Amino acid sequence: MSSTRREFLSAAGAAPALAQTARQRTANDQIQVACIGFGIMGSGDVATAVTVPGVKLTAVADVYDGRLARARELYGSIFTTRDYRQVLARPDVDAVIVATPDHWHSRIAADAMDAGKDVYCQKPMVQKVEEGHSVVAAEKRTGRILQVGSQRVSSVLYAKARDLVRQGAIGKVHLVESSWDRNSPLGAWQYSIPTDASPDTVDWDRFLGSAPNRPFEPVRLFRWRNYQDYGTGVCGDLFVHQFSGIHFVMDSLGPSRVMATGGLHYWKDGRDVPDIMMGMYDYPETPKHPAFHLNLRVNFEAGGGESHGFRFIGSDGALNLSVGGALVLTRKPRDPEPGYTVSTFAKAEQERYLAEYRKKYPARNTNADSLQPVDEQRFLMPRGYTEQYAHHANFFDAVRNRRPVDEDATFGLRAAGPALLSNISLFERKIVQWDPERMTVKS
Ligand SMILES: NC(=O)c1ccc[n+]([C@@H]2O[C@H](COP(=O)([O-])OP(=O)(O)OC[C@H]3O[C@@H](n4cnc5c(N)ncnc54)[C@H](O)[C@@H]3O)[C@@H](O)[C@H]2O)c1
């Protein structure tokens, strides 16, 4: 065990006894991590986590036996179980990755922190806004580290974008847009359902948890995103990434007004969540930036092709962020000519007006002179860089050295809040007022 780690542990006197036991039994500096929910993202998170130096997988929990078998195929003699509480009780687990369906996030994250574990919790941090403060409180009460899994927040690309906006590279930003267009069955969450899924291979009740009771129906587990009982629709799944990125780049706590609309138009496969959604959000002024407006869109029926990106539109230019890099376009200096609209005036007045106008703005020689110069700067991701790795590395560094993470529970709630309120705005057809500082819905 390293001295830094030991120093922290002795400082963490308030942590539960189990946490102390777990740390004391750790023979060296290695961080022993477990995964709860070893599906697409959980297995991806583990694959990334174990590439961070000093991180080792020791246990996996999942309610489908096939995924436990897959974990053993990949990682050998690890502990596997259907019951996540058995993972939390283990002294050889320092930290857990929570990658279950959304309706389990807050419960497992809080149980894990109460058991003395640090937590990497997938986004959205909570399924329902009202669960948020209990996670923030558990983080505070237990002194554990909690990182929410919106990896953009640790990205060099978003850090560059934030620097550029802070430095005024595109002037004052009053409008931000972000869209996420998809046009494929997998993009629309029609994931594979294993042929061996049965009440014998799936712990159905443990999957349902606090969700309404119902008979075994594998599509609801393997495509849980499509059902409000377990998921959060396109806004909890994708808007939340957009909010995380925007809040980070704009140094913002969140919007004060949430308005959303949308519907289910194409993927009518039994799901009860929309496949097209748009949101509009008003952001109050902050110490670093003026008030701005945000426009978000997710479209799973995007015949025009798949794309995803952000556009920060400022008074002097625009910053486009996409997966691979950033493009900054600036127009400087601005065209000094304001232009004129005189054709509706009487002829004599047109002539008088233009004569005065040309005294002030002499005519340019050629049409080419009237073209506006645009400065263009491109920033590309470094070769081999992934924000996924950066986000995990940030988490494990925080675990080892007891430092704040990039995306704690408060940041997670501030991203999840407006995303989840977008569902309320859509389903209840109303504008929702949000207090981004206190993270409460205003009546
Ligand atoms: N950060 C990202 O870019 C990103 C990308 C994809 C998914 N995610 C998030 O990761 C989470 C998982 O998504 P996914 O696509 O991997 O889903 P998935 O269905 O592939 O995996 C979820 C797993 O959890 C298991 N599970 C269900 N209930 C459980 C319980 N009570 N205890 C233990 N295991 C349980 C399921 O059997 C399944 O294996 C979601 O919250 C999602 O929003 C994040």
Short mmCIF file of C-alpha atoms and ligand atoms in Angstrom, two decimals:
data_model
loop_
_atom_site.label_atom_id
_atom_site.label_comp_id
_atom_site.label_asym_id
_atom_site.label_seq_id
_atom_site.Cartn_x
_atom_site.Cartn_y
_atom_site.Cartn_z
CA MET A 1 0.00 0.00 0.00
CA SER A 2 1.44 3.40 -0.91
CA SER A 3 2.03 6.08 1.66
CA THR A 4 -0.50 8.41 0.03
CA ARG A 5 -3.16 5.77 0.24
CA ARG A 6 -2.33 4.96 3.83
CA GLU A 7 -2.43 8.62 4.76
CA PHE A 8 -5.92 8.94 3.43
CA LEU A 9 -7.18 5.83 5.12
CA SER A 10 -6.10 7.01 8.50
CA ALA A 11 -7.76 10.36 7.73
CA ALA A 12 -11.03 8.67 6.81
CA GLY A 13 -11.99 8.00 10.40
CA ALA A 14 -15.67 8.50 9.71
CA ALA A 15 -15.82 5.78 7.04
CA PRO A 16 -17.71 2.60 7.94
CA ALA A 17 -15.80 -0.27 9.56
CA LEU A 18 -16.13 -2.42 6.45
CA ALA A 19 -14.20 0.13 4.45
CA GLN A 20 -11.37 0.10 6.93
CA THR A 21 -11.23 -3.68 6.82
CA ALA A 22 -11.22 -3.71 3.04
CA ARG A 23 -8.34 -1.25 2.79
CA GLN A 24 -6.26 -2.89 5.53
CA ARG A 25 -6.44 -6.22 3.75
CA THR A 26 -5.25 -4.74 0.46
CA ALA A 27 -1.73 -6.14 0.25
CA ASN A 28 -0.29 -3.54 -2.08
CA ASP A 29 -1.17 -0.38 -3.92
CA GLN A 30 -3.44 -2.21 -6.32
CA ILE A 31 -7.03 -0.97 -6.53
CA GLN A 32 -9.41 -3.91 -6.60
CA VAL A 33 -12.50 -3.13 -8.58
CA ALA A 34 -15.78 -4.97 -9.09
CA CYS A 35 -18.42 -4.48 -11.74
CA ILE A 36 -22.16 -4.52 -11.06
CA GLY A 37 -24.00 -4.97 -14.35
CA PHE A 38 -21.63 -6.62 -16.82
CA GLY A 39 -23.50 -5.80 -20.03
CA ILE A 40 -22.35 -3.69 -22.96
CA MET A 41 -21.10 -0.73 -20.95
CA GLY A 42 -20.07 -2.59 -17.81
CA SER A 43 -17.84 -4.94 -19.80
CA GLY A 44 -16.49 -1.96 -21.75
CA ASP A 45 -15.82 -0.04 -18.54
CA VAL A 46 -13.97 -3.01 -17.07
CA ALA A 47 -11.91 -3.45 -20.24
CA THR A 48 -10.84 0.19 -19.89
CA ALA A 49 -10.41 0.15 -16.10
CA VAL A 50 -7.98 -2.78 -16.10
CA THR A 51 -5.70 -0.90 -18.51
CA VAL A 52 -5.20 1.79 -15.87
CA PRO A 53 -1.98 0.85 -14.04
CA GLY A 54 -2.58 -0.79 -10.66
CA VAL A 55 -6.24 -1.69 -11.26
CA LYS A 56 -7.46 -5.28 -11.02
CA LEU A 57 -10.93 -6.82 -11.46
CA THR A 58 -11.92 -9.07 -8.54
CA ALA A 59 -15.69 -9.55 -8.77
CA VAL A 60 -18.72 -9.19 -11.04
CA ALA A 61 -22.44 -9.16 -10.28
CA ASP A 62 -25.13 -9.54 -12.90
CA VAL A 63 -28.66 -10.91 -12.97
CA TYR A 64 -28.10 -12.89 -16.20
CA ASP A 65 -25.90 -15.99 -15.84
CA GLY A 66 -24.60 -15.65 -19.40
CA ARG A 67 -22.89 -12.39 -18.50
CA LEU A 68 -21.32 -13.90 -15.39
CA ALA A 69 -20.02 -16.76 -17.56
CA ARG A 70 -18.62 -14.21 -20.01
CA ALA A 71 -16.88 -12.35 -17.17
CA ARG A 72 -15.18 -15.59 -16.07
CA GLU A 73 -14.21 -16.39 -19.68
CA LEU A 74 -12.52 -13.01 -19.94
CA TYR A 75 -11.04 -12.57 -16.46
CA GLY A 76 -10.54 -16.09 -15.08
CA SER A 77 -11.05 -16.87 -11.42
CA ILE A 78 -12.97 -13.83 -10.26
CA PHE A 79 -15.90 -13.95 -7.84
CA THR A 80 -19.27 -13.82 -9.64
CA THR A 81 -22.77 -13.54 -8.25
CA ARG A 82 -26.32 -12.55 -9.11
CA ASP A 83 -26.57 -10.50 -5.90
CA TYR A 84 -24.63 -7.24 -5.91
CA ARG A 85 -24.73 -7.09 -2.09
CA GLN A 86 -22.33 -10.04 -1.98
CA VAL A 87 -19.87 -7.95 -3.98
CA LEU A 88 -20.27 -5.02 -1.59
CA ALA A 89 -19.57 -7.28 1.39
CA ARG A 90 -16.20 -8.41 0.01
CA PRO A 91 -13.01 -7.04 1.53
CA ASP A 92 -11.15 -7.54 -1.77
CA VAL A 93 -13.28 -4.85 -3.43
CA ASP A 94 -12.15 -1.23 -3.04
CA ALA A 95 -14.30 0.30 -5.76
CA VAL A 96 -17.28 -0.67 -7.92
CA ILE A 97 -18.39 0.19 -11.41
CA VAL A 98 -22.19 0.45 -11.51
CA ALA A 99 -23.43 -0.24 -15.05
CA THR A 100 -26.89 -1.63 -14.47
CA PRO A 101 -30.09 -0.27 -16.01
CA ASP A 102 -30.86 3.24 -14.77
CA HIS A 103 -33.50 2.29 -12.19
CA TRP A 104 -30.83 0.61 -10.05
CA HIS A 105 -28.17 3.36 -10.14
CA SER A 106 -29.02 5.42 -7.07
CA ARG A 107 -29.76 2.41 -4.85
CA ILE A 108 -26.59 0.50 -5.71
CA ALA A 109 -24.40 3.61 -5.66
CA ALA A 110 -25.65 4.56 -2.17
CA ASP A 111 -25.37 0.95 -0.88
CA ALA A 112 -21.83 0.76 -2.24
CA MET A 113 -20.74 4.00 -0.58
CA ASP A 114 -22.36 2.91 2.68
CA ALA A 115 -20.33 -0.30 2.40
CA GLY A 116 -17.16 1.78 2.12
CA LYS A 117 -16.62 1.40 -1.62
CA ASP A 118 -15.74 4.13 -4.08
CA VAL A 119 -18.09 4.24 -7.04
CA TYR A 120 -17.88 4.80 -10.79
CA CYS A 121 -21.61 5.12 -11.58
CA GLN A 122 -22.80 5.15 -15.15
CA LYS A 123 -24.96 8.02 -16.35
CA PRO A 124 -27.62 9.14 -15.76
CA MET A 125 -26.68 9.12 -12.08
CA VAL A 126 -30.35 8.66 -11.15
CA GLN A 127 -33.48 7.50 -12.91
CA LYS A 128 -35.69 10.07 -11.17
CA VAL A 129 -34.71 13.62 -10.23
CA GLU A 130 -35.97 13.17 -6.68
CA GLU A 131 -33.41 10.37 -6.07
CA GLY A 132 -30.53 12.77 -6.71
CA HIS A 133 -30.07 14.35 -3.32
CA SER A 134 -29.83 10.96 -1.59
CA VAL A 135 -26.78 10.12 -3.72
CA VAL A 136 -25.20 13.51 -3.05
CA ALA A 137 -25.88 12.98 0.67
CA ALA A 138 -24.42 9.46 0.64
CA GLU A 139 -21.27 10.76 -1.02
CA LYS A 140 -20.93 13.40 1.70
CA ARG A 141 -21.91 11.13 4.60
CA THR A 142 -19.52 8.34 3.71
CA GLY A 143 -16.60 10.37 2.38
CA ARG A 144 -16.37 7.99 -0.57
CA ILE A 145 -15.43 9.00 -4.12
CA LEU A 146 -18.22 8.96 -6.70
CA GLN A 147 -17.53 9.56 -10.38
CA VAL A 148 -20.47 9.69 -12.81
CA GLY A 149 -19.71 8.02 -16.13
CA SER A 150 -20.13 10.83 -18.66
CA GLN A 151 -16.62 10.56 -20.01
CA ARG A 152 -16.62 13.83 -22.00
CA VAL A 153 -16.03 15.72 -18.80
CA SER A 154 -12.47 14.31 -18.62
CA SER A 155 -11.73 14.85 -22.31
CA VAL A 156 -8.85 17.01 -23.54
CA LEU A 157 -11.15 18.08 -26.35
CA TYR A 158 -13.76 19.51 -24.01
CA ALA A 159 -11.03 21.09 -21.88
CA LYS A 160 -9.75 22.81 -25.04
CA ALA A 161 -13.26 23.94 -25.92
CA ARG A 162 -13.72 25.33 -22.42
CA ASP A 163 -10.44 27.25 -22.64
CA LEU A 164 -11.39 28.70 -26.02
CA VAL A 165 -14.79 29.84 -24.80
CA ARG A 166 -13.34 31.27 -21.59
CA GLN A 167 -10.70 33.17 -23.58
CA GLY A 168 -13.43 34.71 -25.72
CA ALA A 169 -12.22 33.04 -28.95
CA ILE A 170 -15.77 33.18 -30.34
CA GLY A 171 -16.93 36.25 -28.38
CA LYS A 172 -19.92 36.13 -26.07
CA VAL A 173 -21.86 32.88 -26.35
CA HIS A 174 -25.63 33.23 -26.16
CA LEU A 175 -26.64 30.11 -28.10
CA VAL A 176 -25.59 26.46 -27.95
CA GLU A 177 -26.93 23.63 -30.10
CA SER A 178 -26.36 19.92 -29.91
CA SER A 179 -27.84 17.08 -31.93
CA TRP A 180 -27.56 13.32 -31.97
CA ASP A 181 -28.91 11.61 -35.08
CA ARG A 182 -29.12 7.86 -35.54
CA ASN A 183 -30.68 5.64 -38.13
CA SER A 184 -30.17 1.97 -37.32
CA PRO A 185 -31.75 -0.77 -35.18
CA LEU A 186 -28.77 -0.90 -32.81
CA GLY A 187 -28.70 2.91 -32.64
CA ALA A 188 -32.35 2.66 -31.63
CA TRP A 189 -31.52 0.15 -28.87
CA GLN A 190 -32.77 -3.06 -30.49
CA TYR A 191 -30.05 -5.07 -28.75
CA SER A 192 -29.64 -8.87 -29.01
CA ILE A 193 -31.70 -11.09 -26.73
CA PRO A 194 -29.81 -14.29 -25.89
CA THR A 195 -31.49 -17.54 -26.92
CA ASP A 196 -30.91 -19.06 -23.46
CA ALA A 197 -32.71 -16.26 -21.57
CA SER A 198 -35.18 -17.97 -19.22
CA PRO A 199 -36.39 -17.73 -15.62
CA ASP A 200 -33.57 -20.21 -14.84
CA THR A 201 -30.75 -18.14 -16.32
CA VAL A 202 -32.12 -14.72 -15.30
CA ASP A 203 -32.82 -13.49 -11.77
CA TRP A 204 -35.94 -11.67 -12.88
CA ASP A 205 -36.99 -10.29 -9.50
CA ARG A 206 -33.53 -8.89 -8.91
CA PHE A 207 -33.68 -7.14 -12.28
CA LEU A 208 -37.11 -5.64 -11.49
CA GLY A 209 -36.05 -4.33 -8.09
CA SER A 210 -38.30 -1.38 -7.25
CA ALA A 211 -39.91 -1.40 -10.73
CA PRO A 212 -43.52 -2.61 -11.05
CA ASN A 213 -43.85 -6.37 -10.71
CA ARG A 214 -44.57 -8.29 -13.92
CA PRO A 215 -43.98 -11.76 -15.36
CA PHE A 216 -40.69 -12.71 -17.05
CA GLU A 217 -40.30 -10.95 -20.40
CA PRO A 218 -36.69 -10.99 -21.65
CA VAL A 219 -37.11 -8.03 -24.00
CA ARG A 220 -37.62 -5.81 -20.96
CA LEU A 221 -34.26 -6.82 -19.52
CA PHE A 222 -32.15 -6.94 -22.67
CA ARG A 223 -33.75 -3.80 -24.16
CA TRP A 224 -34.54 -2.07 -20.87
CA ARG A 225 -33.85 1.41 -22.32
CA ASN A 226 -37.11 1.17 -24.24
CA TYR A 227 -39.25 1.13 -21.09
CA GLN A 228 -39.88 3.96 -18.66
CA ASP A 229 -39.94 1.47 -15.76
CA TYR A 230 -36.16 0.87 -16.04
CA GLY A 231 -34.66 3.50 -18.34
CA THR A 232 -34.95 7.22 -18.90
CA GLY A 233 -35.62 7.46 -22.64
CA VAL A 234 -33.48 9.38 -25.07
CA CYS A 235 -33.06 12.32 -22.73
CA GLY A 236 -31.75 10.31 -19.77
CA ASP A 237 -29.60 8.25 -22.08
CA LEU A 238 -28.26 10.87 -24.51
CA PHE A 239 -29.33 14.40 -23.51
CA VAL A 240 -27.46 13.75 -20.27
CA HIS A 241 -24.17 13.41 -22.18
CA GLN A 242 -24.96 16.64 -23.96
CA PHE A 243 -25.73 18.43 -20.69
CA SER A 244 -22.50 17.16 -19.11
CA GLY A 245 -20.43 18.41 -22.03
CA ILE A 246 -22.19 21.77 -22.18
CA HIS A 247 -22.07 22.39 -18.44
CA PHE A 248 -18.37 21.62 -18.48
CA VAL A 249 -17.53 23.83 -21.48
CA MET A 250 -19.77 26.70 -20.36
CA ASP A 251 -18.84 26.55 -16.63
CA SER A 252 -22.54 26.29 -15.96
CA LEU A 253 -24.62 24.78 -13.17
CA GLY A 254 -27.58 24.22 -15.48
CA PRO A 255 -30.69 25.77 -16.96
CA SER A 256 -33.50 27.46 -15.09
CA ARG A 257 -36.24 26.61 -17.64
CA VAL A 258 -36.84 23.28 -19.38
CA MET A 259 -39.16 22.80 -22.37
CA ALA A 260 -39.27 19.60 -24.39
CA THR A 261 -41.33 17.93 -27.05
CA GLY A 262 -41.11 14.83 -29.21
CA GLY A 263 -42.83 11.50 -29.79
CA LEU A 264 -42.60 7.88 -30.85
CA HIS A 265 -42.86 7.73 -34.62
CA TYR A 266 -40.77 4.96 -36.16
CA TRP A 267 -39.47 2.34 -33.71
CA LYS A 268 -42.90 1.07 -32.64
CA ASP A 269 -41.62 -2.21 -31.21
CA GLY A 270 -43.53 -2.06 -27.92
CA ARG A 271 -41.38 0.66 -26.37
CA ASP A 272 -42.99 3.44 -24.35
CA VAL A 273 -40.31 6.13 -24.88
CA PRO A 274 -39.96 8.61 -27.76
CA ASP A 275 -37.63 8.15 -30.70
CA ILE A 276 -37.51 11.85 -31.53
CA MET A 277 -37.02 14.44 -28.85
CA MET A 278 -36.14 18.12 -28.80
CA GLY A 279 -35.48 20.34 -25.84
CA MET A 280 -35.05 24.06 -25.28
CA TYR A 281 -33.37 25.40 -22.17
CA ASP A 282 -32.69 28.86 -20.71
CA TYR A 283 -29.40 29.22 -18.85
CA PRO A 284 -28.91 32.07 -16.38
CA GLU A 285 -25.85 34.30 -16.39
CA THR A 286 -22.81 32.96 -14.49
CA PRO A 287 -19.66 34.73 -13.24
CA LYS A 288 -17.84 33.56 -16.39
CA HIS A 289 -20.52 33.75 -19.10
CA PRO A 290 -23.65 35.64 -20.05
CA ALA A 291 -27.09 34.02 -20.09
CA PHE A 292 -27.53 31.61 -23.01
CA HIS A 293 -30.08 29.37 -24.68
CA LEU A 294 -29.65 25.71 -25.51
CA ASN A 295 -31.32 23.65 -28.19
CA LEU A 296 -30.98 19.83 -28.04
CA ARG A 297 -32.16 17.13 -30.42
CA VAL A 298 -32.08 13.36 -30.53
CA ASN A 299 -33.51 11.69 -33.64
CA PHE A 300 -33.53 7.92 -34.12
CA GLU A 301 -35.21 8.24 -37.51
CA ALA A 302 -32.49 10.33 -39.12
CA GLY A 303 -32.76 9.52 -42.81
CA GLY A 304 -30.07 12.09 -43.49
CA GLY A 305 -27.44 9.95 -41.77
CA GLU A 306 -25.90 9.44 -38.38
CA SER A 307 -24.12 12.34 -36.68
CA HIS A 308 -23.44 13.81 -33.29
CA GLY A 309 -21.99 17.14 -32.28
CA PHE A 310 -22.17 20.47 -30.49
CA ARG A 311 -22.11 24.02 -31.78
CA PHE A 312 -21.32 26.95 -29.52
CA ILE A 313 -22.34 30.10 -31.37
CA GLY A 314 -20.74 33.31 -30.20
CA SER A 315 -20.85 36.94 -31.24
CA ASP A 316 -17.51 36.62 -33.09
CA GLY A 317 -17.54 33.04 -34.31
CA ALA A 318 -18.63 29.45 -33.72
CA LEU A 319 -17.05 26.42 -32.14
CA ASN A 320 -18.05 23.02 -33.51
CA LEU A 321 -17.29 19.95 -31.42
CA SER A 322 -17.55 16.48 -32.88
CA VAL A 323 -16.26 13.09 -31.79
CA GLY A 324 -12.83 13.51 -33.37
CA GLY A 325 -12.06 17.17 -32.79
CA ALA A 326 -13.04 20.81 -32.67
CA LEU A 327 -13.33 23.43 -35.37
CA VAL A 328 -13.34 27.13 -34.52
CA LEU A 329 -14.52 29.60 -37.13
CA THR A 330 -14.12 33.28 -36.40
CA ARG A 331 -14.95 36.36 -38.42
CA LYS A 332 -12.65 39.18 -37.47
CA PRO A 333 -12.85 42.01 -37.95
CA ARG A 334 -16.58 42.22 -38.44
CA ASP A 335 -17.71 43.80 -41.73
CA PRO A 336 -17.86 47.53 -40.98
CA GLU A 337 -20.67 48.03 -43.54
CA PRO A 338 -24.14 47.68 -41.98
CA GLY A 339 -25.82 47.43 -45.45
CA TYR A 340 -29.02 49.19 -46.47
CA THR A 341 -32.68 48.52 -47.33
CA VAL A 342 -33.69 51.57 -49.37
CA SER A 343 -35.63 50.11 -52.30
CA THR A 344 -38.99 50.92 -50.71
CA PHE A 345 -38.10 54.61 -50.39
CA ALA A 346 -38.93 57.17 -53.10
CA LYS A 347 -36.20 57.38 -55.78
CA ALA A 348 -34.89 60.78 -54.68
CA GLU A 349 -34.62 59.59 -51.07
CA GLN A 350 -32.81 56.43 -52.20
CA GLU A 351 -30.23 58.58 -54.00
CA ARG A 352 -29.78 60.92 -51.04
CA TYR A 353 -29.45 57.99 -48.64
CA LEU A 354 -26.91 56.16 -50.81
CA ALA A 355 -24.82 59.29 -51.37
CA GLU A 356 -24.51 59.73 -47.57
CA TYR A 357 -23.93 56.01 -47.09
CA ARG A 358 -21.07 55.92 -49.61
CA LYS A 359 -19.40 58.92 -47.98
CA LYS A 360 -19.23 56.84 -44.82
CA TYR A 361 -18.53 53.46 -46.47
CA PRO A 362 -16.67 53.94 -49.77
CA ALA A 363 -17.60 51.39 -52.44
CA ARG A 364 -15.30 48.40 -52.70
CA ASN A 365 -13.48 47.84 -55.97
CA THR A 366 -14.57 44.31 -56.79
CA ASN A 367 -17.06 41.74 -55.59
CA ALA A 368 -14.13 39.74 -54.27
CA ASP A 369 -13.33 42.57 -51.85
CA SER A 370 -16.72 42.10 -50.24
CA LEU A 371 -15.95 38.50 -49.17
CA GLN A 372 -15.63 38.12 -45.43
CA PRO A 373 -12.37 36.64 -44.15
CA VAL A 374 -12.89 33.67 -41.82
CA ASP A 375 -10.19 32.38 -39.52
CA GLU A 376 -10.27 28.62 -39.07
CA GLN A 377 -8.59 26.62 -36.34
CA ARG A 378 -8.82 22.84 -36.04
CA PHE A 379 -7.99 20.73 -33.02
CA LEU A 380 -7.74 16.97 -33.41
CA MET A 381 -7.77 14.32 -30.69
CA PRO A 382 -4.26 13.00 -30.02
CA ARG A 383 -3.60 9.64 -31.70
CA GLY A 384 -4.69 6.74 -29.47
CA TYR A 385 -6.38 9.06 -26.96
CA THR A 386 -9.75 8.05 -25.56
CA GLU A 387 -11.86 10.08 -23.17
CA GLN A 388 -13.11 6.78 -21.79
CA TYR A 389 -9.62 5.98 -20.53
CA ALA A 390 -9.10 9.55 -19.29
CA HIS A 391 -12.31 9.39 -17.25
CA HIS A 392 -11.39 6.06 -15.63
CA ALA A 393 -7.82 7.23 -15.01
CA ASN A 394 -9.24 10.32 -13.30
CA PHE A 395 -11.45 8.11 -11.12
CA PHE A 396 -8.70 5.71 -10.04
CA ASP A 397 -6.30 8.59 -9.41
CA ALA A 398 -8.94 10.08 -7.11
CA VAL A 399 -9.44 6.71 -5.40
CA ARG A 400 -5.73 6.29 -4.81
CA ASN A 401 -4.91 9.84 -3.78
CA ARG A 402 -8.27 10.94 -2.32
CA ARG A 403 -8.59 13.80 -4.74
CA PRO A 404 -11.84 15.22 -6.16
CA VAL A 405 -13.05 13.59 -9.37
CA ASP A 406 -14.00 15.40 -12.56
CA GLU A 407 -17.68 14.46 -12.22
CA ASP A 408 -18.94 14.07 -8.67
CA ALA A 409 -22.51 13.45 -7.53
CA THR A 410 -23.41 17.14 -7.61
CA PHE A 411 -22.19 17.51 -11.19
CA GLY A 412 -24.02 14.28 -12.01
CA LEU A 413 -27.29 15.55 -10.59
CA ARG A 414 -26.92 18.88 -12.37
CA ALA A 415 -26.59 16.99 -15.67
CA ALA A 416 -29.29 14.41 -14.93
CA GLY A 417 -31.78 16.97 -13.53
CA PRO A 418 -32.59 18.92 -16.71
CA ALA A 419 -32.33 15.73 -18.79
CA LEU A 420 -34.95 13.94 -16.69
CA LEU A 421 -37.13 17.03 -16.41
CA SER A 422 -37.27 17.01 -20.20
CA ASN A 423 -39.32 13.81 -19.90
CA ILE A 424 -41.66 15.52 -17.46
CA SER A 425 -41.99 18.49 -19.80
CA LEU A 426 -42.80 16.16 -22.70
CA PHE A 427 -45.15 13.77 -20.92
CA GLU A 428 -46.97 16.43 -18.91
CA ARG A 429 -46.84 19.03 -21.69
CA LYS A 430 -45.53 21.79 -19.49
CA ILE A 431 -42.54 24.05 -18.94
CA VAL A 432 -40.52 23.00 -15.89
CA GLN A 433 -38.65 25.52 -13.73
CA TRP A 434 -35.40 24.23 -12.22
CA ASP A 435 -33.13 25.78 -9.64
CA PRO A 436 -29.71 24.76 -10.93
CA GLU A 437 -27.88 25.86 -7.83
CA ARG A 438 -30.05 24.04 -5.29
CA MET A 439 -30.94 21.32 -7.79
CA THR A 440 -34.65 21.47 -7.03
CA VAL A 441 -37.77 21.75 -9.14
CA LYS A 442 -39.47 25.11 -8.62
CA SER A 443 -43.25 25.14 -8.37
N1 LIG B 1 -21.02 6.46 -20.72
C1 LIG B 1 -21.47 5.97 -21.85
O1 LIG B 1 -21.05 6.38 -22.94
C2 LIG B 1 -22.49 4.89 -21.81
C3 LIG B 1 -22.73 4.13 -22.96
C4 LIG B 1 -23.65 3.10 -22.87
C5 LIG B 1 -24.33 2.85 -21.68
N2 LIG B 1 -24.08 3.63 -20.60
C6 LIG B 1 -24.82 3.39 -19.34
O2 LIG B 1 -24.41 2.14 -18.79
C7 LIG B 1 -25.50 1.51 -18.14
C8 LIG B 1 -25.68 0.12 -18.70
O3 LIG B 1 -26.02 0.19 -20.07
P1 LIG B 1 -25.72 -1.01 -21.06
O4 LIG B 1 -25.86 -0.53 -22.44
O5 LIG B 1 -24.45 -1.66 -20.67
O6 LIG B 1 -26.94 -2.01 -20.71
P2 LIG B 1 -26.89 -3.59 -20.74
O7 LIG B 1 -28.30 -4.04 -20.72
O8 LIG B 1 -26.00 -4.08 -21.84
O9 LIG B 1 -26.19 -3.98 -19.36
C9 LIG B 1 -26.85 -3.85 -18.12
C10 LIG B 1 -26.48 -5.10 -17.31
O10 LIG B 1 -26.99 -4.97 -15.99
C11 LIG B 1 -27.50 -6.23 -15.60
N3 LIG B 1 -28.42 -6.01 -14.48
C12 LIG B 1 -29.73 -5.65 -14.50
N4 LIG B 1 -30.20 -5.50 -13.23
C13 LIG B 1 -29.15 -5.79 -12.41
C14 LIG B 1 -28.99 -5.85 -11.00
N5 LIG B 1 -30.00 -5.56 -10.16
N6 LIG B 1 -27.79 -6.22 -10.50
C15 LIG B 1 -26.75 -6.53 -11.33
N7 LIG B 1 -26.84 -6.50 -12.67
C16 LIG B 1 -28.02 -6.12 -13.20
C17 LIG B 1 -28.12 -6.79 -16.85
O11 LIG B 1 -28.29 -8.17 -16.81
C18 LIG B 1 -27.09 -6.37 -17.89
O12 LIG B 1 -26.08 -7.35 -18.06
C19 LIG B 1 -26.71 2.42 -18.36
O13 LIG B 1 -26.91 3.23 -17.24
C20 LIG B 1 -26.31 3.28 -19.54
O14 LIG B 1 -26.93 4.55 -19.52
C21 LIG B 1 -23.16 4.62 -20.64
#
